[in-house]
CSV table of C-alpha atoms and ligand atoms in Angstrom, one decimal:
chain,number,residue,atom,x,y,z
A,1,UNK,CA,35.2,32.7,10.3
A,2,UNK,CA,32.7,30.5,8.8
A,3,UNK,CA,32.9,26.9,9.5
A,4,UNK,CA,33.6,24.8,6.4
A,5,UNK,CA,30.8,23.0,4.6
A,6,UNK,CA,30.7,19.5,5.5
A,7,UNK,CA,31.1,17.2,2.2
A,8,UNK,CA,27.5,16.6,0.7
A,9,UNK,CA,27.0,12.8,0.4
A,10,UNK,CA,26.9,11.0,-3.1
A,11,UNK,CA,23.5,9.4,-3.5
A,12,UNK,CA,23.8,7.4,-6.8
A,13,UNK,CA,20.5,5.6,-7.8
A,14,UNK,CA,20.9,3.1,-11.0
A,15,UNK,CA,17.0,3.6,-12.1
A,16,UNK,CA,16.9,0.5,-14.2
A,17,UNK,CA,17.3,-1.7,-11.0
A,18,UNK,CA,15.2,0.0,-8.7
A,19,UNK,CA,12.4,-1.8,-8.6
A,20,UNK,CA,10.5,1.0,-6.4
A,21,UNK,CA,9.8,-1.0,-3.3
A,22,UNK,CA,10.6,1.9,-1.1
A,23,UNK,CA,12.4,0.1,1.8
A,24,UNK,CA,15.3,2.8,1.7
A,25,UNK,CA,12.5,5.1,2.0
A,26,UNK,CA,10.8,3.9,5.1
A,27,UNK,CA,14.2,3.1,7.2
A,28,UNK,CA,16.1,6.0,6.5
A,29,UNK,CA,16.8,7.4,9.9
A,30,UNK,CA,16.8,11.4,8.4
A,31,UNK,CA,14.2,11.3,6.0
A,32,UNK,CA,16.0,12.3,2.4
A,33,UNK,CA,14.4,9.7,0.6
A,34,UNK,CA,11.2,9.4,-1.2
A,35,UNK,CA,9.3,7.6,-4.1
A,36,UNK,CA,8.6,9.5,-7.0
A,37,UNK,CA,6.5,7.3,-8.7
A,38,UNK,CA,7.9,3.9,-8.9
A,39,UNK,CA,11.2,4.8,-8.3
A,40,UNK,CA,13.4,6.4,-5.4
A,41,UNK,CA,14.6,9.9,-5.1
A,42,UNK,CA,16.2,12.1,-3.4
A,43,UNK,CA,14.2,14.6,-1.4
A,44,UNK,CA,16.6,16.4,0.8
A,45,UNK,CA,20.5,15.3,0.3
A,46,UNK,CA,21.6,17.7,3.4
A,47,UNK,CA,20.0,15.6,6.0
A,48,UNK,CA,22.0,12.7,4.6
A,49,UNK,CA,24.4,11.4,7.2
A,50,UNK,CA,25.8,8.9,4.9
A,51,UNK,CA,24.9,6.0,7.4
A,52,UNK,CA,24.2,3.9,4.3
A,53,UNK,CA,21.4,1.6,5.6
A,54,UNK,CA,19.5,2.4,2.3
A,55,UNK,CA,22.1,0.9,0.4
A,56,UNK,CA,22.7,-2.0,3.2
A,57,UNK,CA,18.7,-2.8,2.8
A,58,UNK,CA,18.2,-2.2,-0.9
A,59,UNK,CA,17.7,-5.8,-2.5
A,60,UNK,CA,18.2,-4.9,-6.1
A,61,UNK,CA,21.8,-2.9,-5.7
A,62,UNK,CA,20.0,0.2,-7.2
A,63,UNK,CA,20.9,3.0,-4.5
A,64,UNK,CA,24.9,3.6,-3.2
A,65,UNK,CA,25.9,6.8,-0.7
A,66,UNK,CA,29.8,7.7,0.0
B,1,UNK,CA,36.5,19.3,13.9
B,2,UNK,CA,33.1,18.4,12.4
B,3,UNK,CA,34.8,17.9,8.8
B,4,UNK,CA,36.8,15.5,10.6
B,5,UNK,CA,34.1,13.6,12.3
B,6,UNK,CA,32.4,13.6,8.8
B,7,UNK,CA,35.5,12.2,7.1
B,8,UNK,CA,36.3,9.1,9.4
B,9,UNK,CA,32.7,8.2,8.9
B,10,UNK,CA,33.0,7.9,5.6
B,11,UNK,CA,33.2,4.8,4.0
B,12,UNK,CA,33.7,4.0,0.1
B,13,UNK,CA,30.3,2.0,-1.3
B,14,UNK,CA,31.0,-1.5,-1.3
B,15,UNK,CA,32.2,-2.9,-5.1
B,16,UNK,CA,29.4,-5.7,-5.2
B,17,UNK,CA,29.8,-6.3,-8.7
B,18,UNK,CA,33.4,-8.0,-8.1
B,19,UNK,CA,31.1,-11.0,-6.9
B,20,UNK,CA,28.3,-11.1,-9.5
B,21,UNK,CA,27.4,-11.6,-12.7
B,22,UNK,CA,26.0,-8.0,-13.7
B,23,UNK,CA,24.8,-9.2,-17.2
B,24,UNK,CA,22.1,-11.1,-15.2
B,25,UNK,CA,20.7,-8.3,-12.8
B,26,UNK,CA,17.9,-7.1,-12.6
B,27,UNK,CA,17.7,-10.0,-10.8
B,28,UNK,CA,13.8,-12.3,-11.1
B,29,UNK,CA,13.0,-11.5,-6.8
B,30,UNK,CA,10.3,-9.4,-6.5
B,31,UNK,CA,10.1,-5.5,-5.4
B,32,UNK,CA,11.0,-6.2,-1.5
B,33,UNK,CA,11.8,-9.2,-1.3
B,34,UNK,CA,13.9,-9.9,1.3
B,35,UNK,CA,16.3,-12.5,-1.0
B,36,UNK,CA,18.5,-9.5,-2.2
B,37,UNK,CA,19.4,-8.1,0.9
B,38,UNK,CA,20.6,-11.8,2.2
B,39,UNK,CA,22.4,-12.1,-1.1
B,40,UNK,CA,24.5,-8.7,0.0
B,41,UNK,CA,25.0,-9.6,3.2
B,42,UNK,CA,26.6,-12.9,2.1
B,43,UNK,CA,28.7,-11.1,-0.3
B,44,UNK,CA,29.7,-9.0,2.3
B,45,UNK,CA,30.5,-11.9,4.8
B,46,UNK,CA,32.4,-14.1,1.6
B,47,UNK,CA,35.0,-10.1,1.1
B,48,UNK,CA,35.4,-10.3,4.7
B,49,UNK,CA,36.8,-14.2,4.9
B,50,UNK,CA,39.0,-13.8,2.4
B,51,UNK,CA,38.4,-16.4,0.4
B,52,UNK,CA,38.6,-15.9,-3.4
B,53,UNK,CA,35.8,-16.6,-5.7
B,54,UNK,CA,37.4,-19.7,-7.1
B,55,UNK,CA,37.8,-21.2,-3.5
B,56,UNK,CA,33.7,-21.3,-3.0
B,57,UNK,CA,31.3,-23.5,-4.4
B,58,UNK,CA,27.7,-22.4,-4.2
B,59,UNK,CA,24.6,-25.0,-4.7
B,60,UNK,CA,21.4,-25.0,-4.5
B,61,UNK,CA,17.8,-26.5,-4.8
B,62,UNK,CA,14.7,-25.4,-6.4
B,63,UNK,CA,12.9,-22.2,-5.0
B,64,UNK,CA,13.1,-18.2,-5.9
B,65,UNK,CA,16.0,-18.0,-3.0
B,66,UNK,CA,17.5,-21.0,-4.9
B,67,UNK,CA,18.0,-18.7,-7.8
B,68,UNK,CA,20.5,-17.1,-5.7
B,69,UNK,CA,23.8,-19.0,-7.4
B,70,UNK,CA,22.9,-17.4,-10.8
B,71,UNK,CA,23.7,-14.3,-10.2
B,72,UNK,CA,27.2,-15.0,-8.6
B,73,UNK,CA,30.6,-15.4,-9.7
B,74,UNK,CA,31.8,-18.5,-8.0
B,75,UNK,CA,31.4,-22.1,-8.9
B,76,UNK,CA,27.8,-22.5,-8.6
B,77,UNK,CA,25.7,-25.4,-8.9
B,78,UNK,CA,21.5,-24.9,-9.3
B,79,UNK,CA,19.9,-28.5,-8.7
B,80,UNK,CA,16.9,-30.2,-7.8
B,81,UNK,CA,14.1,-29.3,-5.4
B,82,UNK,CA,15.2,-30.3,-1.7
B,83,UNK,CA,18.6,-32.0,-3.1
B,84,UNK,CA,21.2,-29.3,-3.1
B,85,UNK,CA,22.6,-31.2,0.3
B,86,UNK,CA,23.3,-34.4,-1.6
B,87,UNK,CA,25.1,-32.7,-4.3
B,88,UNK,CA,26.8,-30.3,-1.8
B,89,UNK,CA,28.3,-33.5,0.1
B,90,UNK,CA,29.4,-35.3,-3.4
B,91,UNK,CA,30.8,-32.0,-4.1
B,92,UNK,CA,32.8,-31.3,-0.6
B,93,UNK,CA,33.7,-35.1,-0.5
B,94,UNK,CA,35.2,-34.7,-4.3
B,95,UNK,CA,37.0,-31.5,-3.5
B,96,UNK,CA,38.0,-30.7,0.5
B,97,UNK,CA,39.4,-27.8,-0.8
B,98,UNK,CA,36.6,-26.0,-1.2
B,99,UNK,CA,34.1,-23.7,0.7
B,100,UNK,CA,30.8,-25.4,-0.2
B,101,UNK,CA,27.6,-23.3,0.7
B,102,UNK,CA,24.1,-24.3,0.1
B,103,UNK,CA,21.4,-21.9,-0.5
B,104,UNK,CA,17.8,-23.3,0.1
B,105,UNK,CA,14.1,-22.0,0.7
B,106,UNK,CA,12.3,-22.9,4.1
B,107,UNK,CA,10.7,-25.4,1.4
B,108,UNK,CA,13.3,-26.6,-0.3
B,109,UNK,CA,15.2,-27.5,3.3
B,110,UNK,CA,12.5,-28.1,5.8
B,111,UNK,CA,9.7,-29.5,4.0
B,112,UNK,CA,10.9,-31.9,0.4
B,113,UNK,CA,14.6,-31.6,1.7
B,114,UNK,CA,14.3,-32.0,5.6
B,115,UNK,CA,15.4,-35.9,5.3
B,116,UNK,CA,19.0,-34.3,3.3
B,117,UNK,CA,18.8,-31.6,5.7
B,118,UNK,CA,18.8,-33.4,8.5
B,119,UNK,CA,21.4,-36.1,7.9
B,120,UNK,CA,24.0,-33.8,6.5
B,121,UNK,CA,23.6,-31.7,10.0
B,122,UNK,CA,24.3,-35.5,11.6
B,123,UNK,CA,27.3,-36.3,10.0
B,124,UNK,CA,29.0,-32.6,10.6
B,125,UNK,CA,30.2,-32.3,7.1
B,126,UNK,CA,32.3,-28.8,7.0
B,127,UNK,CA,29.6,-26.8,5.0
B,128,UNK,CA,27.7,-23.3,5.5
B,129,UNK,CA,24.0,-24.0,4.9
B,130,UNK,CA,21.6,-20.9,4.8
B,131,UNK,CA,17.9,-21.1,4.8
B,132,UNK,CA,16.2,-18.4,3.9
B,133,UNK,CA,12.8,-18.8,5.7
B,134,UNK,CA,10.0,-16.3,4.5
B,135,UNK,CA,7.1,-18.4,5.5
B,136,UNK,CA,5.5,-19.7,2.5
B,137,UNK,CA,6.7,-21.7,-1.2
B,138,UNK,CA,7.6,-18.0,-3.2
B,139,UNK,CA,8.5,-19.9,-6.4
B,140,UNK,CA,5.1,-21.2,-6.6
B,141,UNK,CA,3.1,-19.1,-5.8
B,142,UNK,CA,2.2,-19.1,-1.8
B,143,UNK,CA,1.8,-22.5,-0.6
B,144,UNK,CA,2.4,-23.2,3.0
B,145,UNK,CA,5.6,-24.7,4.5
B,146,UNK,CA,6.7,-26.3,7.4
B,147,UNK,CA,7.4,-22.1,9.0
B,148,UNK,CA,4.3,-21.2,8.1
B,149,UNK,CA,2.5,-19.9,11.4
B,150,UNK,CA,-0.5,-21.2,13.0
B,151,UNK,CA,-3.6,-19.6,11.7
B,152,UNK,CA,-1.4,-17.8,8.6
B,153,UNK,CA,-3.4,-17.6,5.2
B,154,UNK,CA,-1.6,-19.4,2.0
B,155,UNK,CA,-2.7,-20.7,-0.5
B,156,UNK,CA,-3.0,-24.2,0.7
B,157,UNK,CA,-5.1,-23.0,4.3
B,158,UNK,CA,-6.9,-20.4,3.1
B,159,UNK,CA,-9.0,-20.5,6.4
B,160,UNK,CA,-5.7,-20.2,8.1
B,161,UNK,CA,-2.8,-23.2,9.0
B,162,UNK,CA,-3.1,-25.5,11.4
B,163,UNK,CA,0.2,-27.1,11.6
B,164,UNK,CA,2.8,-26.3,14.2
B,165,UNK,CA,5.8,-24.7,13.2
B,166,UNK,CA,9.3,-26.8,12.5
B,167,UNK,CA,12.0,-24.4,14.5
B,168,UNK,CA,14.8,-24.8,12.2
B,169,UNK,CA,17.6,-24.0,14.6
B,170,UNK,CA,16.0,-26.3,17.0
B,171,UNK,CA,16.0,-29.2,14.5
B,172,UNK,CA,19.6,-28.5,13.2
B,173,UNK,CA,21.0,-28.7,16.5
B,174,UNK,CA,18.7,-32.1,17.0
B,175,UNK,CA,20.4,-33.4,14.4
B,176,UNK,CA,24.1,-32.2,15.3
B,177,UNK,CA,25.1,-29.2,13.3
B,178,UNK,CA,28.0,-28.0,15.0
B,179,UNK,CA,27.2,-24.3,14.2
B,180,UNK,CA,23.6,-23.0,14.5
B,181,UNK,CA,22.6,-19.2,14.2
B,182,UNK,CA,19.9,-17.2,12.8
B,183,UNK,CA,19.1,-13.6,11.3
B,184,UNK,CA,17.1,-11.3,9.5
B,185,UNK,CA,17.4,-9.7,6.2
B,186,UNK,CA,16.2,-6.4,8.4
B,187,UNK,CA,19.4,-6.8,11.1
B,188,UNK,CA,21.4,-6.8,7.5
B,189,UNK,CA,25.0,-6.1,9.3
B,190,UNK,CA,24.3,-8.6,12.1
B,191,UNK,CA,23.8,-11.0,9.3
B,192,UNK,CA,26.5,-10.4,7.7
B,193,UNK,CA,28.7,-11.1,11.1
B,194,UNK,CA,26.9,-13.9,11.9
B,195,UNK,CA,27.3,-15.6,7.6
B,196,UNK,CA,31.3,-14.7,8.1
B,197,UNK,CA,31.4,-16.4,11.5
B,198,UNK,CA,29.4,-19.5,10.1
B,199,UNK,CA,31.6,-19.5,7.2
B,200,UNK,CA,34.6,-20.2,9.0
B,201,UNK,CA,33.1,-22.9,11.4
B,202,UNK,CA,34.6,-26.2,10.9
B,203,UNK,CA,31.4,-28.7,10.4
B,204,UNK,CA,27.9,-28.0,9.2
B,205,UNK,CA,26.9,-24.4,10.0
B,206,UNK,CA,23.2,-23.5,9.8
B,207,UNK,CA,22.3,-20.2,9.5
B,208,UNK,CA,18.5,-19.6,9.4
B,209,UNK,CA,17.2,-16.2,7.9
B,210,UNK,CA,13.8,-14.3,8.5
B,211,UNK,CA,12.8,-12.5,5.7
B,212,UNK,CA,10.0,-11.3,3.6
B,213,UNK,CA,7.6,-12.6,0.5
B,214,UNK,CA,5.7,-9.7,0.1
B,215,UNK,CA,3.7,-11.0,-2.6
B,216,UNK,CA,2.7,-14.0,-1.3
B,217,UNK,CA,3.2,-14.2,2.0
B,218,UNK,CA,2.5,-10.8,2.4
B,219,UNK,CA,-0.4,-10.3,0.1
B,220,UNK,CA,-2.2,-13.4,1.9
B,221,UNK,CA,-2.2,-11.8,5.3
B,222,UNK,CA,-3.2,-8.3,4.6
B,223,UNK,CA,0.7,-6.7,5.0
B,224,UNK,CA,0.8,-4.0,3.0
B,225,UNK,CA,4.5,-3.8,2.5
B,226,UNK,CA,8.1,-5.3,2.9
B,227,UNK,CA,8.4,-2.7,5.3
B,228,UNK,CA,5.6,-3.5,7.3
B,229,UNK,CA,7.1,-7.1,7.3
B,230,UNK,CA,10.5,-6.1,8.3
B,231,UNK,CA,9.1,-4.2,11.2
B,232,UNK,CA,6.6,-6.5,12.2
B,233,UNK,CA,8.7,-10.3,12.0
B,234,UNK,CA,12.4,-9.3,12.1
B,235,UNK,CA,12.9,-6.0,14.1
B,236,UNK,CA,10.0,-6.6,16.8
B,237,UNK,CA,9.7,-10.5,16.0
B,238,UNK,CA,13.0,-11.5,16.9
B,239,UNK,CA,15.5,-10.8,20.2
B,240,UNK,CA,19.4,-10.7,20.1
B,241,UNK,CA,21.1,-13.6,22.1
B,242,UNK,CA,23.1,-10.9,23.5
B,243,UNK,CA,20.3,-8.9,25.2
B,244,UNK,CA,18.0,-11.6,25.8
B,245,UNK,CA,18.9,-12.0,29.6
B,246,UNK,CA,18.6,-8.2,30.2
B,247,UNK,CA,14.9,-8.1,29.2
B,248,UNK,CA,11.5,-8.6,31.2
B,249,UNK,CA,10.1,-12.0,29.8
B,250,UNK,CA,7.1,-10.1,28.7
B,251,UNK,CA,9.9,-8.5,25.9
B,252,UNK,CA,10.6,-12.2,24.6
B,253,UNK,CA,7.5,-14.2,25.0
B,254,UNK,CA,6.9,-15.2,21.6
B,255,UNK,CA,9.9,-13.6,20.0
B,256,UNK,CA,12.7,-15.7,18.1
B,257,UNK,CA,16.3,-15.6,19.2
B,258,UNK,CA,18.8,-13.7,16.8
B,259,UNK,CA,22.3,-14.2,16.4
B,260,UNK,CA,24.6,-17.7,16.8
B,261,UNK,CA,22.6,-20.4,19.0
B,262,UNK,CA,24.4,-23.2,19.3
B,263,UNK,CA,28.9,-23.7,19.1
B,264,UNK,CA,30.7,-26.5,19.4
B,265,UNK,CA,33.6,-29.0,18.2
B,266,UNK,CA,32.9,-32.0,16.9
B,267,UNK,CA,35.0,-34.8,14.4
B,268,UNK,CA,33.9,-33.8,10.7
B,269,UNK,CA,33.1,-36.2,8.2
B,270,UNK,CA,35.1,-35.4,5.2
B,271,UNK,CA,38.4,-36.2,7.8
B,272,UNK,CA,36.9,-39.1,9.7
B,273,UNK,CA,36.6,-40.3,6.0
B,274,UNK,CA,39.9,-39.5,5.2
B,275,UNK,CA,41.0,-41.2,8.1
B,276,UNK,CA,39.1,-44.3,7.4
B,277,UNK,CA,41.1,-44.4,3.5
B,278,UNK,CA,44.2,-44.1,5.1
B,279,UNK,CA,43.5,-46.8,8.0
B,280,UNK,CA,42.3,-49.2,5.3
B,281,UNK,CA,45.7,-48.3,2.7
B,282,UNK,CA,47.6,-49.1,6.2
B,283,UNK,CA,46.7,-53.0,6.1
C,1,TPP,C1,10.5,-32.4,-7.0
C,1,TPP,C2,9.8,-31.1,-7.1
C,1,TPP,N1,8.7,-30.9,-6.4
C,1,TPP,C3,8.0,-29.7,-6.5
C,1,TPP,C4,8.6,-28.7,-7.2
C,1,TPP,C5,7.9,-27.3,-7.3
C,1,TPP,N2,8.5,-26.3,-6.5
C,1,TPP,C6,9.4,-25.5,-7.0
C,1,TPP,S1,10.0,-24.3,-5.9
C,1,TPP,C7,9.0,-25.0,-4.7
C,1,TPP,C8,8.9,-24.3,-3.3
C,1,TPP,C9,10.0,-23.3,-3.0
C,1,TPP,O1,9.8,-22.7,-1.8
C,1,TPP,P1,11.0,-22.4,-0.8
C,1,TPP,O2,12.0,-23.4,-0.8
C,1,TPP,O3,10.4,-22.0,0.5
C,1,TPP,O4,11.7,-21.1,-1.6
C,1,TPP,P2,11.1,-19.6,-1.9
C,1,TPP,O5,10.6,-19.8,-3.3
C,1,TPP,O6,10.1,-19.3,-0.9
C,1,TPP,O7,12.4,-18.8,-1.8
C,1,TPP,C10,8.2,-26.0,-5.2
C,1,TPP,C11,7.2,-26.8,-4.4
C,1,TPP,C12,9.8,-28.9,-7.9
C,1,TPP,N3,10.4,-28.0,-8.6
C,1,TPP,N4,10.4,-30.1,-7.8
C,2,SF4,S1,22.8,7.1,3.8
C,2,SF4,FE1,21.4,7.0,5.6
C,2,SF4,S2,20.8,9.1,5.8
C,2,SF4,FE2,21.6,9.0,3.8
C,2,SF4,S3,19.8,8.5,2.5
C,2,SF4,FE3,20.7,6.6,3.0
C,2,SF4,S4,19.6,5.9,4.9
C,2,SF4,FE4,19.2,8.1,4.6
C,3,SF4,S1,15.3,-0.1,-1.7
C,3,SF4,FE1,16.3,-0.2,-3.7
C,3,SF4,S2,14.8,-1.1,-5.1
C,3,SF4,FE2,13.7,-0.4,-3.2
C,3,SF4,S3,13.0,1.7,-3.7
C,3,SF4,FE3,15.0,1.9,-2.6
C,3,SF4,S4,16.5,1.9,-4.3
C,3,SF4,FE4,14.6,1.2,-5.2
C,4,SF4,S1,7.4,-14.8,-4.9
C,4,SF4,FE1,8.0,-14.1,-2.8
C,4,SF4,S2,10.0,-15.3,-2.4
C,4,SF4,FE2,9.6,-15.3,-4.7
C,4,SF4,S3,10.7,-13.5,-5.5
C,4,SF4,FE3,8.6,-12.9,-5.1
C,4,SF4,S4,8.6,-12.0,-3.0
C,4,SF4,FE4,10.5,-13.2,-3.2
């Protein structure tokens, strides 16, 4: 039997706060981050492990993960 | 079994907006500056005391961290340059009740305010005081300050600083804050521990926090990014109290402690005042 998917994470970004200074970028410890342009998006959402240090680190409360 | 493991990890987002004002966000801080994260750690630390919004009363002086009461739902008072410690007393001496905490710049406390700063450390008055200490005047446009390091670039030592340093945790403790502690806007969870712990110290709790003016202090001495900042003055510049024993001094040399510095007990003023009123009604 096939082992059940784990739950994707939620990764909502409010674009009109991101103010593109790509600290979640740099510190995320998996890499599903990046800058497109200037502002944050999401590269590769299965690496997320939903540690949520982008969201901890974010100064303009513009990126949340559950 | 890994679904499982996936689900007790889990953790809702936190409902920040219950604290602020979300009509006034975006807020006026920079792209990385480290002033935001700060403001979410101390909103984390003010959910975890359970105190209520009503209950707190934030001030502050002049200075981009000073802005940091606008966007807040609590009493909140925004006052002069280096003064938000004489308003904070008349306020705590006016109303016991409640939870004053001051916000100020490394500016705003060491530098125009240091003489406020200092006294109100001396007479122990139950108050959480953070100074958020990036290095340089942000508000006005990248003058040094009394944390600006020797042979830094500002605006005001182009050809790098020559003053020594104030440490502030040194010079609250001097002066006989009761609690002194210090983080980093990069050790943002270990922040938030060490505002909640300050918070509920009886006295004058001093929390000092390292973090980043990219645009001034940053521009000025070639670092390229918050990032870069983060990495180079809060993750490798400072040391945990915790560990600090366990390393080889060559790991310290030069690094600034992290985490809570200085505990104890000690009368506080708003009581010995109180005791002083009833004394007096007594004869
Ligand atoms: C009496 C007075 N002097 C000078 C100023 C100009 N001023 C405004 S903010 C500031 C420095 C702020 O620096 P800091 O407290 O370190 O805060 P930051 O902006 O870096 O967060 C100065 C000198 C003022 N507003 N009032
Ligand atoms: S929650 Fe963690 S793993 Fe997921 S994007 Fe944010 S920092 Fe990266
Ligand atoms: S940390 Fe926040 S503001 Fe900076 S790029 Fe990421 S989401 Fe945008
Ligand atoms: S000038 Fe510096 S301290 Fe002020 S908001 Fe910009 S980055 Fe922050």
């Amino acid at each position: 039997m096939a082992e059940p998917a784990k739950k994707p994470a939620n990764i909502v970004i409010n674009e009109s706060l991101c103010k593109g200074c790509s600290i979640c970028v740099d510190f995320c410890p998996t890499n599903v981050l990046a800058m497109n342009g200037s502002v944050v998006a999401v590269k590769n959402l299965e690496a997320c492990t939903k540690c949520q240090l982008c969201d901890l680190r974010c100064p303009d409360f513009a990126i949340q993960v559950f | 079994m890994a679904v499982q493991t996936a689900a007790k990890k889990e953790r809702a987002p936190f409902d920040y907006d219950r604290y602020l004002r979300p009509k006034k966000l975006p807020h006026i801080w920079c792209p990385g500056c480290g002033h935001g994260i700060v403001l979410k750690s101390l909103i984390r630390a003010i959910d975890a005391s359970g105190l209520t919004k009503d209950q707190i009363c934030m001030v502050s002086g002049i200075g981009c961290s000073s802005r940091t009461p606008g966007y807040v739902d609590f009493n909140t008072l925004h006052t002069l340059h280096g003064r938000s410690f004489a308003y904070a007393t008349g306020v705590k001496l006016a109303k016991p009740e409640l939870k004053v905490i001051v916000i100020s710049g490394d500016g705003d406390a060491l530098a125009i305010g240091g003489n406020h700063f200092i006294h109100t450390c001396r007479r122990n008055i139950d108050m959480t005081i953070l100074v958020y200490s990036n290095f340089i005047y942000g508000m006005t446009g990248g003058q040094y300050s009394p944390t600006t390091p020797q042979g830094a670039i500002a605006t005001t030592s182009r050809f790098g600083n020559i003053e020594p340093v104030f440490d502030c945790c040194d010079l609250a403790k001097a002066a006989g804050a009761t609690f002194v502690a210090r983080g980093t806007s990069y050790h943002c969870q270990d922040l938030e521990k060490t505002i909640l712990e300050a918070i509920r110290h009886k006295g004058t709790s001093v929390v000092e926090i390292i973090d980043q003016c990219p645009t001034y202090y940053g521009r000025l001495n070639k670092l390229r990014s918050a990032t870069e900042m983060m990495e180079k003055f809060e993750k490798n510049g400072t040391v945990s109290v915790k560990q600090v024993d366990k390393l080889p001094p060559e790991k310290v040399e030069g690094k600034l402690l992290r985490g809570i510095l200085h505990r104890v007990e000690r009368p506080e003023y708003c009581e010995e005042y109180d005791k002083l009123i009833q004394d007096a009604k007594g004869k």
